[in-house]
Coordinates of C-alpha atoms and ligand atoms in Angstrom, one line a residue:
M1017 CA 0.0 0.0 0.0
K1018 CA 1.2 3.5 -0.9
I1019 CA 1.3 5.9 2.1
N1020 CA 1.5 9.6 1.6
G1021 CA 2.9 12.1 4.1
Y1022 CA 5.5 14.8 4.6
A1023 CA 9.1 13.9 4.9
V1024 CA 12.4 15.7 5.7
E1025 CA 15.1 15.0 3.2
K1026 CA 18.2 16.6 4.8
V1027 CA 19.4 17.8 8.2
G1028 CA 17.2 20.7 9.4
G1029 CA 15.3 20.8 6.1
E1030 CA 11.7 21.7 5.4
L1031 CA 9.2 18.9 5.0
N1032 CA 7.9 18.0 1.5
P1033 CA 5.2 15.7 0.2
Y1034 CA 6.5 12.1 0.2
G1035 CA 5.1 8.7 -0.6
Y1036 CA 6.3 5.3 0.3
D1037 CA 5.2 1.7 0.0
S1038 CA 4.4 0.3 3.5
S1039 CA 5.5 -3.2 4.4
A1040 CA 2.9 -6.0 4.2
L1041 CA 0.9 -6.4 7.4
G1042 CA 2.7 -8.8 9.8
D1043 CA 0.6 -11.2 11.9
Q1044 CA 0.7 -8.8 14.9
D1045 CA 0.4 -5.6 12.9
V1046 CA -2.3 -3.1 12.5
L1047 CA -2.9 -0.6 9.7
I1048 CA -4.1 2.7 11.1
E1049 CA -5.7 5.5 9.1
I1050 CA -4.3 8.6 10.9
T1051 CA -6.7 11.4 11.8
H1052 CA -4.3 13.5 14.1
C1053 CA -0.6 13.7 14.9
G1054 CA 0.9 15.9 17.6
I1055 CA 4.3 17.6 17.0
C1056 CA 6.7 16.7 19.9
H1057 CA 10.0 18.6 20.3
S1058 CA 11.6 15.2 19.7
D1059 CA 10.4 15.5 16.1
I1060 CA 12.5 18.7 15.9
H1061 CA 15.5 16.9 17.4
L1062 CA 15.1 14.2 14.8
I1063 CA 14.7 16.6 11.9
D1064 CA 17.9 18.4 13.0
D1065 CA 19.7 15.0 13.7
D1066 CA 20.5 16.3 17.2
W1067 CA 20.8 12.7 18.4
K1068 CA 22.7 11.3 15.3
I1069 CA 20.1 8.6 14.7
S1070 CA 18.1 10.1 11.8
N1071 CA 18.1 8.5 8.4
Y1072 CA 16.9 10.8 5.6
P1073 CA 14.4 10.9 4.0
F1074 CA 11.9 10.1 6.7
I1075 CA 8.4 11.1 7.9
P1076 CA 8.5 12.4 11.5
G1077 CA 5.5 12.1 13.9
H1078 CA 4.9 9.9 16.9
E1079 CA 1.8 11.2 18.7
I1080 CA -0.7 9.4 16.5
V1081 CA -4.4 9.0 16.8
G1082 CA -6.4 7.2 14.1
N1083 CA -8.8 4.4 13.2
V1084 CA -7.9 0.8 12.7
K1085 CA -8.3 -0.1 9.0
E1086 CA -6.9 -3.6 8.9
V1087 CA -5.5 -6.1 11.5
G1088 CA -2.9 -8.9 11.2
K1089 CA -4.2 -12.4 11.8
H1090 CA -2.8 -12.6 15.4
C1091 CA -3.8 -9.0 16.3
N1092 CA -6.9 -10.2 18.1
H1093 CA -7.3 -7.4 20.7
L1094 CA -8.1 -4.7 18.1
S1095 CA -10.9 -4.5 15.6
V1096 CA -11.5 -2.6 12.3
G1097 CA -12.9 0.8 13.0
Q1098 CA -11.6 1.1 16.5
R1099 CA -9.9 4.4 17.6
V1100 CA -6.3 3.9 18.8
G1101 CA -3.2 5.9 19.6
V1102 CA 0.5 5.3 19.0
G1103 CA 3.4 7.0 20.7
W1104 CA 7.2 7.2 20.5
Q1105 CA 7.6 3.4 20.7
C1106 CA 6.0 1.0 18.2
G1107 CA 7.8 -2.3 18.8
S1108 CA 10.0 -4.3 21.2
C1109 CA 11.5 -7.8 21.4
F1110 CA 8.9 -9.1 23.9
H1111 CA 11.2 -11.6 25.4
C1112 CA 14.1 -9.8 27.1
Q1113 CA 14.0 -9.3 30.9
W1114 CA 12.6 -5.7 30.5
C1115 CA 9.8 -6.8 28.1
M1116 CA 9.0 -9.7 30.5
K1117 CA 8.7 -7.2 33.4
G1118 CA 6.4 -5.0 31.3
E1119 CA 9.0 -2.3 30.9
E1120 CA 9.2 -2.4 27.2
N1121 CA 10.5 1.1 27.0
C1122 CA 13.8 -0.3 28.4
C1123 CA 14.1 -3.1 25.8
L1124 CA 17.5 -3.0 24.1
H1125 CA 15.7 -3.7 20.7
Y1126 CA 12.9 -1.3 21.1
Q1127 CA 11.6 0.3 17.9
P1128 CA 10.8 4.1 17.8
T1129 CA 7.9 5.0 15.6
C1130 CA 9.7 7.4 13.4
V1131 CA 13.4 6.4 13.6
G1132 CA 14.6 4.1 10.8
R1133 CA 11.0 4.1 9.6
N1134 CA 8.3 6.5 8.7
G1135 CA 6.0 8.1 11.3
G1136 CA 2.7 9.9 11.7
F1137 CA 2.8 13.1 9.6
A1138 CA 1.0 10.9 7.0
Q1139 CA -2.3 9.4 6.0
A1140 CA -1.6 6.0 7.6
I1141 CA 0.9 3.8 9.4
V1142 CA 1.6 0.2 10.0
V1143 CA 2.7 -0.7 13.5
D1144 CA 2.8 -3.7 15.9
G1145 CA -0.7 -3.7 17.3
R1146 CA 0.6 -4.3 20.8
F1147 CA 1.8 -0.6 20.7
A1148 CA -1.6 0.7 19.5
F1149 CA -3.7 1.7 22.5
P1150 CA -7.5 2.1 22.5
I1151 CA -8.6 5.6 23.3
P1152 CA -11.2 6.1 26.0
E1153 CA -14.5 7.4 24.6
E1154 CA -14.4 10.6 26.7
L1155 CA -11.2 11.8 25.1
E1156 CA -11.5 13.9 21.9
S1157 CA -8.9 12.8 19.2
A1158 CA -7.0 16.1 18.6
Q1159 CA -6.4 16.7 22.3
T1160 CA -5.5 13.1 22.9
A1161 CA -2.7 12.8 20.3
P1162 CA -0.2 14.8 22.5
L1163 CA -0.9 12.4 25.4
L1164 CA 0.6 9.4 23.5
C1165 CA 4.2 10.7 23.8
G1166 CA 4.2 13.9 25.9
G1167 CA 1.5 12.8 28.3
A1168 CA 3.0 9.4 28.9
T1169 CA 6.5 10.9 29.4
V1170 CA 5.5 13.2 32.2
Y1171 CA 2.9 10.9 33.8
S1172 CA 5.3 7.9 34.0
P1173 CA 7.9 9.5 36.4
L1174 CA 5.3 11.4 38.5
R1175 CA 3.8 8.0 39.1
R1176 CA 7.1 6.1 39.6
Y1177 CA 8.3 8.6 42.2
R1178 CA 4.9 8.4 44.0
V1179 CA 3.8 12.0 43.7
N1180 CA 0.9 12.5 46.0
V1181 CA -1.0 15.1 48.1
S1182 CA 1.9 15.8 50.3
S1183 CA 4.4 16.3 47.4
R1184 CA 5.8 19.7 46.3
V1185 CA 6.5 19.4 42.6
G1186 CA 8.4 21.7 40.3
V1187 CA 7.9 21.6 36.5
I1188 CA 10.6 23.3 34.4
G1189 CA 9.6 24.4 30.9
I1190 CA 5.9 25.0 30.2
G1191 CA 5.6 23.7 26.7
G1192 CA 4.0 20.5 25.3
L1193 CA 5.2 18.2 28.1
G1194 CA 5.3 20.8 30.8
H1195 CA 1.7 21.9 30.5
M1196 CA 0.6 18.3 30.8
A1197 CA 3.0 17.7 33.7
I1198 CA 1.3 20.5 35.6
Q1199 CA -2.1 18.9 35.1
F1200 CA -1.1 15.3 36.0
A1201 CA 0.8 16.5 39.1
K1202 CA -2.2 18.5 40.2
A1203 CA -4.5 15.5 39.5
M1204 CA -2.2 13.5 41.9
G1205 CA -2.9 16.2 44.6
A1206 CA 0.6 17.8 44.6
H1207 CA 1.4 21.5 45.2
V1208 CA 2.8 22.5 41.8
T1209 CA 5.3 25.2 40.9
A1210 CA 5.7 26.1 37.3
F1211 CA 9.2 27.4 36.3
S1212 CA 9.2 29.2 33.0
S1213 CA 11.3 31.5 30.9
S1214 CA 8.1 33.0 29.4
P1215 CA 6.3 35.5 31.7
S1216 CA 3.3 35.5 29.2
K1217 CA 2.5 31.9 30.2
E1218 CA 1.6 32.8 33.8
S1219 CA -2.2 33.0 33.7
E1220 CA -2.5 29.9 31.6
A1221 CA -0.2 27.9 33.8
M1222 CA -2.2 28.9 36.8
G1223 CA -5.4 27.9 34.9
L1224 CA -3.9 24.5 34.3
G1225 CA -3.5 24.0 38.0
A1226 CA -0.1 25.5 39.0
D1227 CA -0.1 26.9 42.5
E1228 CA 2.9 29.2 41.7
F1229 CA 4.5 30.5 38.6
V1230 CA 8.2 31.4 38.8
T1231 CA 10.4 33.1 36.2
E1232 CA 13.3 34.1 38.6
I1233 CA 14.7 30.9 40.0
D1234 CA 17.4 32.7 42.0
K1235 CA 14.6 34.1 44.3
F1236 CA 12.9 30.8 44.9
P1237 CA 13.5 29.2 48.3
Q1238 CA 16.1 26.5 48.6
E1239 CA 15.3 23.0 49.9
S1240 CA 11.6 23.4 49.3
L1241 CA 10.6 20.9 46.6
D1242 CA 10.4 17.1 46.7
F1243 CA 10.4 16.4 43.0
I1244 CA 11.4 18.4 39.9
I1245 CA 10.7 17.4 36.4
S1246 CA 12.6 19.2 33.7
T1247 CA 10.9 19.3 30.3
S1248 CA 13.1 22.0 28.9
S1249 CA 14.6 21.4 25.4
A1250 CA 17.3 24.0 26.1
K1251 CA 20.2 23.9 28.5
L1252 CA 19.6 25.7 31.7
D1253 CA 21.6 26.3 34.9
W1254 CA 20.4 23.0 36.5
V1255 CA 22.4 23.5 39.7
Q1256 CA 20.0 26.3 40.8
W1257 CA 17.1 23.9 40.7
M1258 CA 19.1 21.1 42.5
N1259 CA 19.5 23.4 45.4
C1260 CA 15.7 23.8 45.5
L1261 CA 15.3 20.1 46.3
Q1262 CA 14.7 19.1 49.9
P1263 CA 16.8 16.3 51.3
K1264 CA 16.1 13.1 49.5
G1265 CA 14.5 15.1 46.6
V1266 CA 14.5 13.8 43.1
F1267 CA 15.4 15.8 40.0
C1268 CA 14.1 14.0 36.9
F1269 CA 15.2 14.9 33.3
V1270 CA 12.8 14.1 30.5
G1271 CA 13.6 17.1 28.3
A1272 CA 16.5 16.3 26.1
A1273 CA 18.5 19.5 26.5
P1274 CA 22.0 19.5 25.0
G1275 CA 25.2 19.7 27.0
N1276 CA 26.5 18.0 30.1
L1277 CA 25.8 18.2 33.8
D1278 CA 28.4 20.0 35.8
F1279 CA 28.1 20.2 39.6
G1280 CA 29.9 19.3 42.8
L1281 CA 28.8 16.0 44.2
Q1282 CA 28.1 17.5 47.6
I1283 CA 24.9 18.9 46.1
L1284 CA 23.7 15.2 46.0
I1285 CA 25.6 13.6 48.8
A1286 CA 25.0 16.1 51.6
K1287 CA 21.2 16.1 51.0
Q1288 CA 20.8 12.5 49.7
R1289 CA 19.3 13.9 46.5
S1290 CA 19.0 11.9 43.3
V1291 CA 19.2 12.9 39.6
V1292 CA 17.4 10.6 37.2
G1293 CA 16.3 10.3 33.6
S1294 CA 13.0 8.9 32.3
L1295 CA 12.0 7.7 28.8
I1296 CA 8.4 7.7 27.7
G1297 CA 6.3 5.1 29.5
D1298 CA 5.7 1.3 29.3
R1299 CA 2.5 0.0 27.7
H1300 CA 0.7 -0.5 31.0
T1301 CA 1.5 3.0 32.1
I1302 CA 0.3 4.5 28.8
V1303 CA -3.1 2.7 29.2
E1304 CA -3.3 3.9 32.8
M1305 CA -2.3 7.5 31.8
L1306 CA -5.1 7.6 29.2
K1307 CA -7.6 6.4 31.8
V1308 CA -6.4 9.0 34.3
A1309 CA -6.6 11.8 31.7
A1310 CA -10.2 10.8 30.9
E1311 CA -11.2 10.6 34.5
K1312 CA -9.3 13.7 35.9
N1313 CA -10.0 15.9 32.9
V1314 CA -6.3 16.2 31.8
R1315 CA -6.4 17.7 28.3
A1316 CA -3.7 19.0 26.1
K1317 CA -4.2 22.6 25.0
I1318 CA -3.6 22.6 21.3
E1319 CA -3.2 24.6 18.1
E1320 CA -4.5 22.6 15.1
F1321 CA -2.9 22.8 11.7
P1322 CA -3.8 21.0 8.4
L1323 CA -1.1 18.5 7.4
E1324 CA -0.1 20.8 4.5
D1325 CA 0.9 23.5 7.0
V1326 CA 3.3 21.2 8.8
N1327 CA 6.3 23.6 8.2
T1328 CA 4.4 26.5 9.7
A1329 CA 3.6 24.4 12.7
L1330 CA 7.2 23.2 13.1
D1331 CA 8.4 26.8 12.8
R1332 CA 6.1 27.8 15.7
V1333 CA 7.4 24.9 17.8
R1334 CA 11.0 26.0 17.2
K1335 CA 10.2 29.5 18.2
N1336 CA 8.4 28.4 21.4
Q1337 CA 5.2 30.1 20.2
V1338 CA 2.8 27.2 20.3
R1339 CA 0.3 27.2 23.2
Y1340 CA 0.9 24.4 24.1
R1341 CA 1.0 21.6 21.5
A1342 CA 0.7 21.7 17.8
V1343 CA -1.5 19.0 16.3
L1344 CA -1.7 18.1 12.6
K1345 CA -5.1 17.2 11.3
I1346 CA -4.6 14.7 8.6
Ligands
NAP1655 P1 8.3 22.2 23.7 O1 6.8 22.1 23.5 O2 9.0 22.9 22.6 O3 8.6 22.8 25.1 C1 9.9 23.0 25.6 C2 9.9 24.1 26.6 O4 11.2 24.3 27.0 C3 9.4 25.5 26.0 O5 8.1 25.6 25.9 C4 10.0 26.4 27.1 O6 9.2 26.6 28.2 C5 11.3 25.6 27.6 N1 12.5 26.4 27.2 C6 13.4 26.9 28.1 N2 14.3 27.5 27.4 C7 14.1 27.4 26.1 C8 14.7 27.9 25.0 N3 15.9 28.6 25.0 N4 14.2 27.6 23.8 C9 13.0 26.9 23.7 N5 12.4 26.4 24.8 C10 12.9 26.7 26.0 O7 8.9 20.7 23.8 P2 8.3 19.4 24.3 O8 7.6 18.7 23.1 O9 7.5 19.6 25.5 O10 9.6 18.5 24.6 C11 10.5 19.0 25.6 C12 11.7 18.1 25.6 O11 11.4 16.8 26.0 C13 12.4 17.9 24.2 O12 13.8 17.9 24.4 C14 12.0 16.5 23.8 O13 12.9 15.9 22.9 C15 11.9 15.8 25.1 N6 11.1 14.6 25.2 C16 11.6 13.6 25.9 C17 10.9 12.4 26.1 C18 11.4 11.3 27.0 O14 10.9 10.2 26.8 N7 12.3 11.6 27.9 C19 9.6 12.3 25.4 C20 9.2 13.4 24.7 C21 9.9 14.5 24.6 P3 9.1 28.0 28.9 O15 8.7 29.0 27.8 O16 8.1 27.8 29.9 O17 10.4 28.3 29.4
ZN1656 ZN1 7.8 12.7 21.7

């Protein structure tokens, strides 16, 4: 089957119309007719080959919502016409220790949706049906696409580090991921501080559930937060935030900012603090996250663009102008 979409042909290039022949449907596969695809900042990193893993030409896009068009003969849990979502990961080995534990996102052989293959800025996609998740009825498709990668990525560590009603959480960077992190942390009952470099985002961040909005980190009290999640795509002075963590506090990187960490180890040792990273979410957590979003009214705030305007949308993401997630309508 011929699939049409928009592909990037060279590092940092514009996207142009592009067609490819999809592989035949494997036994576990599903063919999805895409209706919406969010634009995650990771798509920008891939277009720019920031991680040295991009193979051109390729169609970016990994926050997919669409309808099942065809199922492989062993893909028994999905049916034609069903609405499903696909995120950053669309395959894993299913037999390593991580897959056996239900932590497929740690699988050595995991397959990203738009690395080494074509993603969701297109009419359709074929993926392993085990990575296509039914969307709860209450969730509207356009607002749900960003949950598939961005939502899962922030929900997963908030859950893993047991954020609850007595937690004081800091969210750095109020973009696609950050605005969903505020909502999920609030839904878990936490006191939420939004840290932003954009003063104009204050009233919307408070509307999303932030208790405080901070643009000047140097004036923020030290040793006052339990958990900080950084979603910033740009390098910041991380040490200032580490000092805001209480003893035993956790600083979690999900934003793939460039550069290295550089701080004296006493920042960690003397206060028993931890610095961790987190990658998307496993399948179980994605299903749970969708349920929580439906029940607790967590919704992405989106700007919708027709697929043909993908370059305009990407440009707005690059300039930090989108409030708060661009979604392509296919
Ligand atoms: P985004 O929508 O572009 O938001 C990034 C935010 O970073 C901006 O809105 C901005 O918030 C903040 N920022 C601070 N300094 C900035 C600067 N100089 N230029 C631009 N932004 C700046 O991006 P996203 O889709 O949320 O993704 C954020 C990061 O997470 C990316 O690096 C992405 O690759 C990564 N990511 C990781 C995973 C994972 O599994 N770990 C999954 C998805 C995405 P303020 O205006 O509030 O400062
Ligand atoms: Zn993503």
